[in-house]
Amino acid sequence: MSAIAGVLNYYGEPVSIEAARNMMQGLQKYPADDVRTWYDGSVFLGCHAQWITPESIHERLPYYDEQSKLAITADAIIDNRGELFNRLQVAKSRREQMADSELILLAYLKWGKEAPQYLIGDYAFVIWDEKRQHLFGARDLLGNRTLYYRHDARQFVFCTVINPLFTLPGVNKGLNESWIAEFLAIPYILDSIDVRSTLYSSIDQIPPAHTFQVANGKLTLEQYGTFTVPDKKIKFRSNAEYEEAFRQVFLEAITSKSRTFRQVGASLSGGLDSGAVVSFAVNPLHKAGKTLHAYSYVPPSDFVDWTSKSMLADESSYIRATVEHVGNLTHSYMGFSEQNSFSEIDDLIDLMEAPYKFFENSFWLKGMLEQAQRDDVGVLLNGARGNYTISWGPAIDYYARLLRNLRWVRFYREIKLYGKIGNIGRSRLLPFIGKQAFPFLTRMPFSKREPNKPLLIHPDLAARTGVIEKLTNHDVGLTESTMDEFAAREYQFNHLAISNHQGTSTTKLSLRYSVCERDPTSDPRVIRFCLSVPVEQFVQNGRDRSLIRRSTAGYLPDKVRLNQRVRGVQGADWIHRMLPIWRLVTEEVKHLCRDSAVSQLLNVKQIQASLAKIGDSPKPELAYDPDVRLIMQSLIVYRFLQKIS
């Protein structure tokens, strides 16, 4: 992938060569295979290119097509090349060498602003249409690549990352109070529900699934696509037909996302999602003469698993079963014995250009990418969104629906089989299912949805921005969720903030290491297929996640494929790793509580209360305790504020 940048000055004012050079110099911190710029009076386009696909080696960006009078700069990998070649009637002799940027231009020439609706892949691109005198661009449907911009009365400037925009006159680092309030009020991983703004008041971003057009000094944003659960489901005659259809669409997604002239890697846990990705990827790679590089995180050897019997912090035995069964891969267990969530804070802030919340696994996410870079991996596959696509199948919520709809025969048969597989008696299952089916019977009348977590945000900032009321109807962990897994799946793909959050970390991590993380489980073709499959294919004969379990027969070992009793839980060891240096954490947090600038944003009283509650040495089993998480988040925000002050 690449980093792109550009400037459009209004009223014919020429672009300052110095300003353009400064923007491109801001990208020099990232590795590049090629760096090019293009000027045309009031327009500047730049590309800091990282070559991933075979076609990208021949790609020269920015690219100007003399015949159409179109110029493009792009950060893009297009996955449905074959389909587009046919639709656009591209001669077969041109297809193999045609770069993705040229394919995007052809799509724009045919479909205009509707072109992104036909593109599948990870992309952000900008086109200068000389004839129409406007800029046009888009960000992919899942927001896997970022695009930030500054728009004022004089010009429109854009870049893949934020910091190069600060090299331009008039672009300052003033904080966006509304964004900061959301970041501080949301207790879990999501940064903000606002997909247009950023933490800086002078910089905005193109949301996922949106196009933009800049003409005559006016910026227009339009959403071009969504994911909806269709009323009419796919109907096949047998389970075997559903399984074969799934394997076909999933293999297509994996094959297209594995396209690189370098090596292919994958993150591998002991679960179904990453296991399915790895098991489907190895055969096409073997045919291409390649071996898959698989990386697995494991806790340190002295960690004592404190999680419940149904959870598993060390998934080594399941990972090993997958590795031995699948074959054709080089596998590494990665323990990162000298690293922890504290040691990576400053580097992650620089990398993310912002405070962040994924501290539990930050050190090993970076570590795997570092190793992948050393192994010359161009694409690192993962199964990050598989829980909502390929391995979706919420048994309890489905049984609650059966009960609510009075489908007694199927309900009785299913819970009997489910209990047998999971060794759970019906006397334990029925009350739980009943609560899911009829939640209003256990909910207090007229009860308000108040925050039930300790809040990091200062009460005055919360009141001034109205952030608590704004977040109340969003499933962000602020209050107890009222969503079942059916509603949660729709929310996952139609609430753009989730895609925006994931795309931000994916883009910035990939640029640092020149390793492109790609998720076949969130390929639009896979998502739409899974949303179109009847729920009875996902929960069947007492099996949750039934479709993926049946479809991976022969691909995955039964130990993994049919495991319905334990689930992996990554990050459970993060406190254990930090115990030797927890005194440093405590001292720094106490120091931030005395900082008058910080106390205007952060709830210092709550920080002090949480610190007192935790004590001098937190227990490892507090890894997901909201007070411990609040302490770490306060520390990360403090470090960020120090850097920009």
XYZ file of C-alpha atoms in Angstrom:
645
model
C 0.000 0.000 0.000
C 1.036 3.643 -0.098
C 0.667 7.092 1.399
C -0.846 9.742 -0.835
C -0.999 13.525 -0.546
C -2.249 16.472 -2.564
C -3.299 20.098 -2.797
C -5.974 21.871 -4.814
C -5.764 25.661 -4.703
C -8.842 27.630 -5.657
C -8.987 30.627 -7.993
C -6.045 29.368 -10.062
C -3.396 30.087 -7.430
C -0.322 27.907 -8.159
C 0.631 25.297 -5.582
C 3.717 26.252 -3.605
C 6.533 23.856 -4.492
C 7.882 24.279 -0.972
C 4.528 23.373 0.600
C 4.260 20.238 -1.531
C 7.850 19.279 -0.732
C 7.209 19.693 2.985
C 4.189 17.389 2.811
C 6.182 14.706 1.035
C 9.051 15.062 3.519
C 6.509 14.375 6.252
C 6.061 10.919 4.734
C 9.759 10.035 4.752
C 9.413 8.296 8.132
C 7.757 5.415 6.273
C 9.634 3.007 3.968
C 8.998 3.488 0.245
C 9.763 1.690 -3.008
C 9.072 4.775 -5.107
C 8.285 8.449 -4.449
C 6.786 10.672 -7.143
C 4.931 13.968 -7.497
C 2.818 15.637 -10.185
C 1.983 19.315 -10.636
C -0.415 21.176 -12.868
C -0.583 24.774 -11.758
C -3.115 24.856 -8.935
C -3.039 21.070 -8.432
C -0.425 18.898 -6.764
C -0.572 15.121 -6.277
C 1.994 12.937 -4.534
C 2.535 9.262 -3.757
C 4.912 7.594 -1.309
C 4.542 4.112 -2.783
C 4.983 0.729 -1.139
C 4.849 -2.097 -3.675
C 2.767 -5.068 -2.564
C 1.050 -6.641 -5.580
C 2.823 -7.859 -8.734
C 1.205 -5.049 -10.752
C 2.349 -2.336 -8.344
C 5.997 -2.838 -9.380
C 5.132 -1.315 -12.764
C 2.801 1.328 -11.301
C 3.934 4.938 -11.471
C 1.923 7.222 -9.222
C 0.725 9.874 -9.562
C -0.338 8.903 -13.075
C -1.652 11.289 -15.730
C -3.606 10.004 -18.708
C -3.128 12.421 -21.599
C -6.144 11.186 -23.544
C -8.742 11.428 -20.780
C -7.078 14.401 -19.037
C -7.299 12.568 -15.723
C -4.615 12.406 -13.032
C -4.747 9.943 -10.145
C -2.899 9.194 -6.962
C -3.986 6.084 -5.107
C -3.424 3.959 -2.038
C -5.207 0.914 -3.391
C -5.345 -2.822 -3.849
C -8.338 -3.853 -5.960
C -9.535 -7.422 -5.372
C -12.171 -7.950 -8.069
C -9.836 -7.305 -10.994
C -11.201 -10.153 -13.120
C -14.783 -8.949 -12.777
C -13.776 -5.377 -13.608
C -11.723 -6.437 -16.629
C -14.793 -8.133 -18.040
C -17.184 -5.281 -17.226
C -14.813 -2.718 -18.711
C -13.931 -4.928 -21.692
C -10.184 -4.703 -21.079
C -8.188 -6.631 -23.682
C -6.676 -9.813 -22.240
C -3.218 -8.763 -23.419
C -3.354 -5.722 -21.079
C -4.753 -7.357 -17.969
C -1.724 -8.909 -16.323
C 0.346 -5.712 -16.275
C -2.478 -3.215 -15.677
C -2.033 -1.362 -12.390
C -4.932 -0.949 -10.000
C -4.814 2.841 -10.390
C -5.355 2.542 -14.139
C -8.252 0.177 -13.488
C -9.777 2.759 -11.137
C -9.461 5.406 -13.854
C -11.237 3.164 -16.350
C -14.019 2.593 -13.826
C -14.318 6.354 -13.284
C -14.479 6.984 -17.045
C -17.348 4.480 -17.372
C -19.347 5.057 -14.186
C -18.269 8.480 -12.955
C -19.002 9.094 -9.279
C -20.736 5.685 -9.089
C -17.411 3.910 -9.766
C -16.659 2.974 -6.109
C -19.829 0.874 -6.036
C -18.105 -1.513 -8.459
C -14.738 -1.652 -6.686
C -13.870 -4.300 -4.098
C -10.658 -3.925 -2.153
C -8.781 -1.687 0.258
C -8.404 1.796 -1.172
C -8.341 5.546 -0.907
C -7.822 7.392 -4.178
C -8.043 10.933 -5.538
C -8.595 11.868 -9.195
C -8.063 15.309 -10.739
C -10.575 15.658 -13.576
C -9.035 18.387 -15.700
C -11.976 18.693 -18.098
C -14.515 19.149 -15.295
C -12.053 21.027 -13.090
C -12.795 19.066 -9.959
C -11.246 16.582 -7.566
C -13.007 13.278 -7.020
C -12.045 10.567 -4.573
C -13.286 7.745 -2.391
C -12.523 5.562 0.572
C -13.334 1.841 0.467
C -16.522 0.324 1.840
C -14.917 -0.951 5.066
C -12.614 2.036 5.535
C -9.460 -0.079 5.407
C -7.395 2.894 4.198
C -7.538 6.373 5.693
C -7.745 9.798 4.046
C -7.488 13.038 6.051
C -8.108 16.520 4.713
C -8.175 20.236 5.424
C -10.721 22.381 3.591
C -10.977 26.166 3.831
C -11.869 29.120 1.621
C -8.517 28.979 -0.189
C -7.662 25.327 -0.760
C -8.320 21.615 -0.205
C -5.418 19.476 0.996
C -5.371 15.759 1.761
C -3.068 13.022 3.013
C -3.183 9.383 4.128
C -1.834 10.405 7.547
C -2.274 13.522 9.658
C 1.144 14.955 10.503
C 2.196 16.060 6.973
C -0.843 18.373 6.925
C 0.669 20.354 9.799
C 3.524 21.444 7.524
C 1.072 23.681 5.654
C 0.450 27.315 6.679
C -2.652 27.774 8.809
C -3.057 24.139 9.845
C -2.647 23.997 13.621
C -2.776 21.345 16.332
C -5.716 22.731 18.259
C -7.679 19.872 19.799
C -11.241 19.033 18.830
C -13.044 19.098 22.168
C -15.994 17.033 20.943
C -13.749 14.224 19.622
C -11.644 14.208 22.792
C -14.811 14.022 24.891
C -15.986 10.932 22.997
C -12.577 9.299 23.272
C -12.509 9.833 27.037
C -16.146 8.868 27.636
C -16.121 5.614 25.649
C -14.622 3.022 28.026
C -13.764 0.382 25.447
C -11.708 0.106 22.289
C -13.604 2.536 20.025
C -12.141 6.036 19.732
C -15.142 8.045 18.567
C -18.524 7.614 16.889
C -17.879 10.683 14.725
C -16.489 9.419 11.421
C -15.843 12.816 9.846
C -13.873 14.675 12.496
C -10.498 13.900 14.076
C -8.898 14.836 17.376
C -7.663 18.044 15.695
C -10.167 20.821 15.028
C -8.426 21.865 11.805
C -8.432 18.396 10.187
C -11.277 16.129 9.102
C -11.408 12.750 7.377
C -13.290 11.081 4.548
C -15.573 8.480 6.185
C -15.591 4.834 5.065
C -17.932 4.060 2.139
C -17.918 7.701 1.025
C -16.974 9.601 -2.080
C -16.014 13.254 -2.132
C -15.947 15.925 -4.797
C -14.331 19.343 -4.668
C -15.529 21.802 -7.307
C -15.607 25.607 -7.308
C -14.346 25.665 -3.753
C -17.204 23.476 -2.480
C -16.727 20.056 -0.855
C -19.454 17.422 -1.254
C -19.463 14.097 0.616
C -21.789 11.206 -0.293
C -22.162 7.695 1.083
C -22.167 5.177 -1.755
C -22.722 1.825 -0.058
C -24.034 -0.049 2.980
C -24.453 -3.594 4.243
C -28.023 -4.614 4.932
C -29.479 -7.920 6.067
C -31.751 -8.907 3.167
C -35.315 -10.003 3.853
C -35.016 -12.654 1.167
C -32.363 -15.219 2.059
C -30.391 -17.570 -0.167
C -32.233 -20.871 -0.528
C -30.332 -24.008 -1.421
C -31.578 -27.568 -1.287
C -29.078 -28.980 1.188
C -26.429 -28.194 3.767
C -23.810 -29.356 1.294
C -24.803 -26.642 -1.178
C -24.506 -23.913 1.474
C -21.110 -25.260 2.485
C -19.837 -25.378 -1.081
C -21.107 -21.853 -1.793
C -19.386 -20.601 1.349
C -16.095 -22.277 0.471
C -16.218 -20.765 -2.999
C -16.761 -17.168 -1.900
C -14.325 -17.449 1.017
C -11.571 -18.943 -1.125
C -12.084 -16.183 -3.699
C -11.645 -13.559 -0.982
C -8.515 -15.216 0.429
C -6.927 -15.731 -2.973
C -7.476 -12.130 -4.046
C -6.224 -10.741 -0.731
C -3.077 -12.912 -0.852
C -1.912 -11.320 -4.102
C 1.677 -10.171 -3.591
C 5.055 -10.666 -5.243
C 6.518 -11.020 -1.746
C 5.767 -13.621 0.922
C 2.350 -14.166 2.518
C 1.835 -14.344 6.261
C -1.053 -14.824 8.670
C -1.864 -14.231 12.321
C -2.920 -17.569 13.824
C -4.771 -18.172 17.073
C -6.388 -21.393 18.222
C -9.856 -20.401 17.012
C -12.028 -20.872 13.963
C -11.548 -17.545 12.189
C -7.788 -17.333 11.793
C -7.628 -21.119 11.481
C -10.058 -21.037 8.562
C -8.077 -18.255 6.874
C -4.817 -20.197 7.208
C -6.294 -23.528 6.130
C -7.862 -22.043 2.993
C -4.768 -20.011 2.109
C -2.127 -22.758 2.100
C -3.248 -24.668 -1.005
C -3.304 -21.709 -3.441
C 0.067 -20.632 -2.055
C 1.457 -24.137 -2.479
C 0.397 -24.090 -6.134
C 2.205 -20.763 -6.500
C 5.351 -22.251 -4.951
C 5.024 -20.340 -1.678
C 4.872 -21.296 1.987
C 2.622 -19.426 4.395
C 4.362 -17.670 7.317
C 2.116 -18.017 10.389
C 2.616 -16.088 13.641
C 0.989 -16.908 16.976
C 1.049 -15.015 20.236
C 1.561 -16.983 23.452
C 1.767 -15.751 27.074
C 5.084 -15.978 28.962
C 5.979 -19.331 30.477
C 5.499 -18.151 34.067
C 1.967 -16.855 33.475
C -0.732 -18.687 35.446
C -4.013 -18.725 33.551
C -6.566 -17.123 35.852
C -9.476 -17.220 33.394
C -12.533 -19.461 33.786
C -12.734 -23.043 32.555
C -14.601 -21.874 29.465
C -11.777 -19.470 28.500
C -8.186 -20.105 27.456
C -5.381 -17.551 27.654
C -2.768 -19.904 26.170
C -4.112 -21.418 22.950
C -0.906 -23.291 22.110
C -2.450 -26.758 22.031
C -5.148 -25.663 19.566
C -2.670 -23.692 17.482
C -0.369 -26.704 17.319
C -3.249 -28.905 16.182
C -4.007 -26.508 13.311
C -0.347 -26.199 12.286
C 0.153 -29.974 12.209
C -3.093 -30.571 10.331
C -2.774 -27.831 7.714
C 0.870 -28.116 6.661
C 2.726 -25.985 4.076
C 3.495 -23.242 6.559
C 6.373 -21.872 8.567
C 5.137 -21.226 12.065
C 6.444 -19.051 14.912
C 5.260 -18.896 18.525
C 5.933 -15.351 19.679
C 6.162 -14.624 23.418
C 7.791 -11.156 23.451
C 9.217 -11.813 26.896
C 10.853 -8.385 27.218
C 7.891 -6.311 26.035
C 4.720 -5.067 27.646
C 1.941 -2.506 27.253
C 3.933 0.195 29.107
C 7.097 -0.055 27.030
C 5.322 0.671 23.750
C 3.287 3.762 24.684
C 5.451 6.500 23.156
C 6.080 4.594 19.933
C 2.401 3.744 19.504
C 1.368 7.363 20.028
C 3.828 8.439 17.308
C 2.621 5.679 15.040
C -1.107 6.292 15.575
C -0.711 10.103 15.666
C -3.151 10.037 18.577
C -3.895 8.367 21.894
C -5.072 4.770 21.545
C -6.885 2.101 23.545
C -5.639 -1.279 22.328
C -2.850 -1.407 24.905
C -3.480 -5.038 25.968
C -2.167 -6.402 22.669
C -0.277 -3.386 21.303
C 3.202 -4.835 21.834
C 2.538 -8.118 20.067
C 0.598 -6.576 17.187
C 3.684 -4.473 16.478
C 5.989 -7.397 17.164
C 4.304 -9.645 14.623
C 4.513 -6.942 11.964
C 8.196 -6.420 12.738
C 8.828 -10.133 12.287
C 6.737 -10.216 9.123
C 8.820 -7.355 7.749
C 12.004 -9.327 8.460
C 10.500 -12.325 6.658
C 9.752 -10.174 3.570
C 6.007 -10.654 4.028
C 3.959 -8.305 1.872
C 0.468 -9.392 2.997
C -0.415 -10.481 6.530
C -3.823 -12.179 6.620
C -6.074 -12.186 9.664
C -9.632 -13.083 10.637
C -10.441 -9.993 12.680
C -14.127 -9.715 11.791
C -14.905 -13.391 11.507
C -17.139 -13.395 14.583
C -19.697 -11.408 12.607
C -19.303 -13.177 9.263
C -17.840 -16.630 8.734
C -18.086 -17.873 12.331
C -21.224 -16.018 13.331
C -23.849 -18.227 14.916
C -25.160 -17.148 18.337
C -26.902 -20.229 19.713
C -28.423 -18.646 22.828
C -29.843 -15.647 20.960
C -31.213 -17.930 18.257
C -32.850 -20.165 20.845
C -34.336 -17.064 22.475
C -35.914 -16.207 19.134
C -37.325 -19.706 18.815
C -38.818 -19.424 22.286
C -40.215 -15.965 21.623
C -41.805 -17.165 18.379
C -43.228 -20.272 20.076
C -41.367 -22.694 17.828
C -41.457 -25.335 20.552
C -40.429 -28.454 18.635
C -37.276 -26.957 17.161
C -36.502 -25.149 20.406
C -36.692 -28.334 22.490
C -34.620 -30.337 20.002
C -31.916 -27.677 19.720
C -31.366 -27.036 23.414
C -31.261 -30.763 24.074
C -28.452 -31.205 21.549
C -26.694 -27.999 22.640
C -26.718 -29.106 26.270
C -25.352 -32.499 25.339
C -22.465 -31.053 23.322
C -21.589 -28.474 25.966
C -22.383 -30.710 28.925
C -24.889 -28.149 30.216
C -28.171 -29.186 31.824
C -31.446 -27.732 30.588
C -32.176 -26.435 34.089
C -29.183 -24.092 33.662
C -29.944 -23.202 30.055
C -33.642 -22.364 30.258
C -33.458 -19.408 32.694
C -30.655 -17.854 30.683
C -32.478 -18.287 27.379
C -35.694 -17.002 28.938
C -33.952 -13.830 30.059
C -32.665 -13.313 26.512
C -36.087 -13.972 25.019
C -38.021 -11.690 27.368
C -35.577 -9.095 28.729
C -38.373 -6.698 29.669
C -39.481 -9.106 32.404
C -36.211 -8.663 34.281
C -35.682 -4.963 33.554
C -36.874 -2.418 36.099
C -39.679 -0.204 34.746
C -38.770 3.402 33.936
C -35.085 2.653 34.513
C -32.655 4.975 32.789
C -29.576 3.795 30.942
C -26.912 5.414 33.069
C -23.183 4.801 32.646
C -22.161 1.763 34.677
C -18.385 2.163 34.309
C -15.915 4.557 35.956
C -15.480 7.459 33.533
C -12.164 9.000 32.526
C -13.726 12.197 31.193
C -13.873 15.257 33.430
C -17.497 15.895 34.500
C -17.345 19.518 33.306
C -16.124 18.469 29.851
C -18.851 15.821 29.692
C -21.533 18.362 30.624
C -20.192 21.018 28.250
C -20.166 18.669 25.239
C -23.272 16.618 26.121
C -21.243 13.522 25.269
C -22.974 11.076 27.625
C -26.385 11.782 26.097
C -24.859 11.590 22.630
C -23.405 8.133 23.294
C -26.355 6.670 25.188
C -27.968 5.020 22.169
C -24.694 3.603 20.830
C -23.277 0.222 21.765
C -19.915 1.542 22.969
C -19.697 -0.086 26.411
C -20.869 2.981 28.299
C -23.990 1.213 29.547
C -25.208 -2.349 29.607
C -25.946 -3.383 26.028
C -29.548 -4.100 25.075
C -28.551 -5.631 21.749
C -28.732 -9.319 20.986
C -26.222 -10.823 18.550
C -28.547 -10.272 15.602
C -28.705 -6.532 16.220
C -24.993 -6.432 17.079
C -24.087 -7.893 13.698
C -26.092 -5.249 11.845
C -24.554 -2.561 14.041
C -21.064 -3.902 13.309
C -21.334 -3.346 9.563
C -23.645 -0.343 9.366
C -22.084 1.806 12.065
C -19.171 3.351 10.183
C -17.246 4.255 13.337
C -16.258 0.619 13.854
C -14.823 0.341 10.351
C -13.184 3.729 10.718
C -11.471 2.715 13.941
C -10.134 -0.552 12.533
C -9.020 1.067 9.279
C -7.059 3.729 11.147
C -4.848 1.244 12.991
C -4.527 -1.013 9.932
C -3.353 1.838 7.700
C -0.832 3.308 10.105
C 0.662 0.001 11.175
C 1.007 -1.110 7.552
C 2.825 2.064 6.554
C 5.388 1.694 9.339
C 6.351 -1.848 8.359
C 5.390 -1.971 4.680
C 3.284 -5.031 5.502
C -0.335 -4.894 4.425
C -2.797 -6.446 6.889
C -5.769 -7.916 5.044
C -8.901 -9.569 6.424
C -10.760 -12.008 4.152
C -13.511 -12.374 6.764
C -14.504 -8.748 6.087
C -14.346 -8.949 2.309
C -17.613 -7.374 1.015
C -18.371 -10.537 -0.965
C -18.038 -12.635 2.192
C -20.070 -10.203 4.283
C -22.930 -10.064 1.790
C -22.976 -13.825 1.419
C -23.079 -14.391 5.182
C -25.820 -11.800 5.648
C -27.864 -13.620 3.000
C -27.632 -17.072 4.595
C -30.584 -18.246 6.757
C -29.852 -18.276 10.483
C -30.582 -22.027 10.601
C -27.318 -22.562 8.723
C -25.380 -20.787 11.467
C -27.006 -22.593 14.403
C -27.928 -26.190 13.768
C -28.164 -29.482 15.650
C -26.919 -27.960 18.890
C -23.900 -26.375 17.229
C -23.213 -22.682 17.305
C -21.122 -21.361 14.372
C -22.415 -24.334 12.459
C -21.708 -23.183 8.897
C -17.987 -22.655 9.426
C -17.667 -25.870 11.458
C -19.222 -27.915 8.655
C -17.468 -26.043 5.839
C -13.986 -26.598 7.301
C -14.301 -30.371 7.584
C -10.969 -31.642 6.290
C -9.481 -28.140 6.437
C -9.199 -27.889 10.215
C -8.596 -30.565 12.867
C -11.709 -31.588 14.776
C -10.100 -30.401 18.004
C -10.419 -26.855 16.680
C -13.339 -27.252 14.304
C -15.740 -28.795 16.809
C -14.507 -27.072 19.951
C -17.572 -25.634 21.654
C -16.419 -25.691 25.264
C -13.555 -23.199 25.501
C -12.686 -19.938 23.771
C -9.369 -18.197 23.497
C -8.948 -14.901 25.305
C -5.926 -12.916 24.187
C -4.489 -10.185 26.364
C -5.276 -11.855 29.687
C -1.583 -11.695 30.608
C -0.953 -7.976 30.105
C -1.011 -7.102 33.826
C 1.195 -10.094 34.627
C 3.805 -8.679 32.233
C 3.684 -5.269 33.896
C 3.897 -6.274 37.552
C 7.692 -5.710 37.734
C 7.284 -2.103 36.568
C 3.864 -1.252 38.009
C 5.536 1.163 40.437
C 6.559 3.286 37.431
C 2.962 3.308 36.216
C 1.709 4.402 39.635
C 4.281 7.181 39.949
C 3.490 8.593 36.521
C -0.258 8.462 37.105
C 0.163 10.296 40.399
C 2.220 12.898 38.564
C -0.452 13.412 35.907
C -3.026 13.951 38.651
C -1.010 17.013 39.718
C -0.852 18.453 36.191
C -3.265 21.396 35.963
C -3.602 21.148 32.152
C -4.556 17.483 32.283
C -7.031 18.001 35.099
C -9.210 20.077 32.767
C -9.828 17.029 30.566
C -9.451 14.003 32.814
C -11.485 13.002 35.823
C -8.641 13.198 38.341
C -10.849 12.223 41.283
C -11.855 9.020 39.500
C -8.249 8.280 38.520
C -7.176 8.627 42.140
C -10.068 6.455 43.314
C -9.261 3.767 40.734
C -5.582 3.846 41.676
C -6.445 3.427 45.363
C -8.824 0.586 44.566
C -6.191 -1.282 42.541
C -3.454 -0.928 45.148
C 0.305 -1.146 44.806
C 0.288 -4.402 42.832
C -2.804 -5.306 40.779
C -3.798 -8.924 40.503
C -3.413 -10.449 37.004
C -7.107 -11.376 37.030
C -7.941 -7.642 36.876
C -6.830 -7.554 33.225
C -10.290 -6.508 32.057
C -11.299 -4.551 35.147
C -12.607 -1.090 34.159
C -10.588 0.665 36.866
C -7.310 -0.832 35.641
C -8.163 -0.001 32.044
C -8.981 3.563 33.082
C -5.526 3.929 34.656
C -3.768 2.804 31.488
C -5.945 4.993 29.272
C -5.259 8.026 31.454
C -1.525 7.389 31.156
C -1.673 7.115 27.359
C -3.710 10.330 27.054
C -1.258 12.090 29.377
C 1.732 11.028 27.270
C -0.035 12.226 24.124
C -0.854 15.630 25.607
C 2.765 16.034 26.666
C 3.958 15.339 23.125
C 1.781 17.976 21.479
C 2.193 20.660 24.153
